[in-house]
C-alpha cells in the first residue's frame, strides 16, 4: 500500500473536520439569533464522514449540543472509528 494514502486520509480528516467545526459554529450563531438552524442529522452526518475532530471541538469549544447524549456518543464513536481506520492504514503501509 502506498504511503500517500496516509496523507490523503489525514488531509481529508482535517478538511472535513474544519467544515464540520464551522457548521457547528454557524448553527450556534443561528441558535443565539433564533434563526433557521442546520439540521441535527447534517451535523451528525458530517461528524461521521471524517468530521469527528471538528464535531468534538465544535461541541466543547463552542459549548454547542453538549446536552444531547446522542451528539456526545456519535462524535466520540466517530473519532474512535476514524482512529481505527488510521491505525489500519498505518498498519497496511508498514509504519506500525
PDB file of C-alpha atoms in Angstrom:
ATOM      1  CA  UNK A   1       0.000   0.000   0.000  1.00  0.00           C
ATOM      2  CA  UNK A   2       1.250   3.466  -0.884  1.00  0.00           C
ATOM      3  CA  UNK A   3       2.210   5.861   1.969  1.00  0.00           C
ATOM      4  CA  UNK A   4       0.442   8.652   0.068  1.00  0.00           C
ATOM      5  CA  UNK A   5      -2.785   7.130   1.401  1.00  0.00           C
ATOM      6  CA  UNK A   6      -1.783   8.253   4.895  1.00  0.00           C
ATOM      7  CA  UNK A   7      -1.506  11.866   3.759  1.00  0.00           C
ATOM      8  CA  UNK A   8      -4.749  11.677   1.798  1.00  0.00           C
ATOM      9  CA  UNK A   9      -6.624  10.288   4.787  1.00  0.00           C
ATOM     10  CA  UNK A  10      -5.153  12.824   7.216  1.00  0.00           C
ATOM     11  CA  UNK A  11      -5.764  15.694   4.791  1.00  0.00           C
ATOM     12  CA  UNK A  12      -9.376  14.647   4.258  1.00  0.00           C
ATOM     13  CA  UNK A  13      -9.845  14.229   8.015  1.00  0.00           C
ATOM     14  CA  UNK A  14      -8.549  17.744   8.718  1.00  0.00           C
ATOM     15  CA  UNK A  15     -10.509  19.293   5.819  1.00  0.00           C
ATOM     16  CA  UNK A  16     -13.837  17.687   6.714  1.00  0.00           C
ATOM     17  CA  UNK A  17     -13.255  18.433  10.407  1.00  0.00           C
ATOM     18  CA  UNK A  18     -12.793  22.126   9.599  1.00  0.00           C
ATOM     19  CA  UNK A  19     -16.040  22.129   7.638  1.00  0.00           C
ATOM     20  CA  UNK A  20     -17.800  20.330  10.489  1.00  0.00           C
ATOM     21  CA  UNK A  21     -16.462  22.791  13.060  1.00  0.00           C
ATOM     22  CA  UNK A  22     -17.765  25.716  11.026  1.00  0.00           C
ATOM     23  CA  UNK A  23     -21.146  24.001  10.645  1.00  0.00           C
ATOM     24  CA  UNK A  24     -21.364  23.793  14.447  1.00  0.00           C
ATOM     25  CA  UNK A  25     -20.255  27.428  14.710  1.00  0.00           C
ATOM     26  CA  UNK A  26     -22.867  28.601  12.194  1.00  0.00           C
ATOM     27  CA  UNK A  27     -25.559  26.568  13.939  1.00  0.00           C
ATOM     28  CA  UNK A  28     -24.599  28.028  17.320  1.00  0.00           C
ATOM     29  CA  UNK A  29     -24.772  31.584  15.934  1.00  0.00           C
ATOM     30  CA  UNK A  30     -28.178  30.875  14.409  1.00  0.00           C
ATOM     31  CA  UNK A  31     -29.392  29.395  17.691  1.00  0.00           C
ATOM     32  CA  UNK A  32     -28.413  32.575  19.524  1.00  0.00           C
ATOM     33  CA  UNK A  33     -30.223  34.728  16.933  1.00  0.00           C
ATOM     34  CA  UNK A  34     -33.258  32.450  16.875  1.00  0.00           C
ATOM     35  CA  UNK A  35     -32.846  31.962  13.120  1.00  0.00           C
ATOM     36  CA  UNK A  36     -33.220  28.906  10.901  1.00  0.00           C
ATOM     37  CA  UNK A  37     -30.917  26.115  12.098  1.00  0.00           C
ATOM     38  CA  UNK A  38     -28.807  23.422  10.500  1.00  0.00           C
ATOM     39  CA  UNK A  39     -30.452  20.005  10.833  1.00  0.00           C
ATOM     40  CA  UNK A  40     -29.101  17.790  13.592  1.00  0.00           C
ATOM     41  CA  UNK A  41     -28.782  14.969  11.084  1.00  0.00           C
ATOM     42  CA  UNK A  42     -26.494  17.154   8.950  1.00  0.00           C
ATOM     43  CA  UNK A  43     -24.256  17.921  11.918  1.00  0.00           C
ATOM     44  CA  UNK A  44     -24.071  14.268  12.934  1.00  0.00           C
ATOM     45  CA  UNK A  45     -23.507  13.017   9.402  1.00  0.00           C
ATOM     46  CA  UNK A  46     -20.667  15.480   8.890  1.00  0.00           C
ATOM     47  CA  UNK A  47     -19.099  14.189  12.111  1.00  0.00           C
ATOM     48  CA  UNK A  48     -19.379  10.609  10.874  1.00  0.00           C
ATOM     49  CA  UNK A  49     -17.918  11.448   7.459  1.00  0.00           C
ATOM     50  CA  UNK A  50     -14.406  12.246   8.781  1.00  0.00           C
ATOM     51  CA  UNK A  51     -15.509  15.304  10.762  1.00  0.00           C
ATOM     52  CA  UNK A  52     -15.201  13.791  14.232  1.00  0.00           C
ATOM     53  CA  UNK A  53     -12.460  16.145  15.432  1.00  0.00           C
ATOM     54  CA  UNK A  54     -14.356  19.195  14.195  1.00  0.00           C
ATOM     55  CA  UNK A  55     -17.564  17.913  15.757  1.00  0.00           C
ATOM     56  CA  UNK A  56     -15.928  17.395  19.142  1.00  0.00           C
ATOM     57  CA  UNK A  57     -14.159  20.754  19.001  1.00  0.00           C
ATOM     58  CA  UNK A  58     -17.413  22.417  17.968  1.00  0.00           C
ATOM     59  CA  UNK A  59     -19.257  20.797  20.826  1.00  0.00           C
ATOM     60  CA  UNK A  60     -16.783  21.565  23.568  1.00  0.00           C
ATOM     61  CA  UNK A  61     -15.153  24.819  22.417  1.00  0.00           C
ATOM     62  CA  UNK A  62     -18.444  26.414  21.405  1.00  0.00           C
ATOM     63  CA  UNK A  63     -20.495  24.635  24.082  1.00  0.00           C
ATOM     64  CA  UNK A  64     -22.965  23.557  21.456  1.00  0.00           C
ATOM     65  CA  UNK A  65     -25.115  20.407  21.568  1.00  0.00           C
ATOM     66  CA  UNK A  66     -23.345  19.144  24.701  1.00  0.00           C
ATOM     67  CA  UNK A  67     -26.637  18.358  26.457  1.00  0.00           C
ATOM     68  CA  UNK A  68     -27.707  15.916  23.753  1.00  0.00           C
ATOM     69  CA  UNK A  69     -26.407  12.453  24.649  1.00  0.00           C
ATOM     70  CA  UNK A  70     -26.557  11.259  21.058  1.00  0.00           C
ATOM     71  CA  UNK A  71     -24.228  14.053  19.894  1.00  0.00           C
ATOM     72  CA  UNK A  72     -21.695  13.084  22.542  1.00  0.00           C
ATOM     73  CA  UNK A  73     -21.984   9.387  21.720  1.00  0.00           C
ATOM     74  CA  UNK A  74     -21.854   9.697  17.935  1.00  0.00           C
ATOM     75  CA  UNK A  75     -18.970  12.176  17.918  1.00  0.00           C
ATOM     76  CA  UNK A  76     -16.825  10.038  20.247  1.00  0.00           C
ATOM     77  CA  UNK A  77     -17.687   6.830  18.374  1.00  0.00           C
ATOM     78  CA  UNK A  78     -16.841   8.540  15.084  1.00  0.00           C
ATOM     79  CA  UNK A  79     -13.460   9.602  16.498  1.00  0.00           C
ATOM     80  CA  UNK A  80     -12.746   6.026  17.593  1.00  0.00           C
ATOM     81  CA  UNK A  81     -13.773   4.758  14.151  1.00  0.00           C
ATOM     82  CA  UNK A  82     -11.516   7.280  12.405  1.00  0.00           C
ATOM     83  CA  UNK A  83      -8.594   6.377  14.663  1.00  0.00           C
ATOM     84  CA  UNK A  84      -9.165   2.696  13.856  1.00  0.00           C
ATOM     85  CA  UNK A  85      -9.157   3.469  10.134  1.00  0.00           C
ATOM     86  CA  UNK A  86      -5.914   5.426  10.583  1.00  0.00           C
ATOM     87  CA  UNK A  87      -4.411   2.503  12.504  1.00  0.00           C
ATOM     88  CA  UNK A  88      -5.459   0.123   9.722  1.00  0.00           C
ATOM     89  CA  UNK A  89      -3.872   2.363   7.078  1.00  0.00           C
ATOM     90  CA  UNK A  90      -0.659   2.756   9.083  1.00  0.00           C
ATOM     91  CA  UNK A  91      -0.546  -0.983   9.654  1.00  0.00           C
ATOM     92  CA  UNK A  92      -1.038  -1.767   5.949  1.00  0.00           C
ATOM     93  CA  UNK A  93       1.641   0.723   4.925  1.00  0.00           C
ATOM     94  CA  UNK A  94       4.048  -0.817   7.406  1.00  0.00           C
ATOM     95  CA  UNK A  95       4.511   2.147   9.706  1.00  0.00           C
ATOM     96  CA  UNK A  96       3.151   0.179  12.676  1.00  0.00           C
TER      97      UNK A  96
END
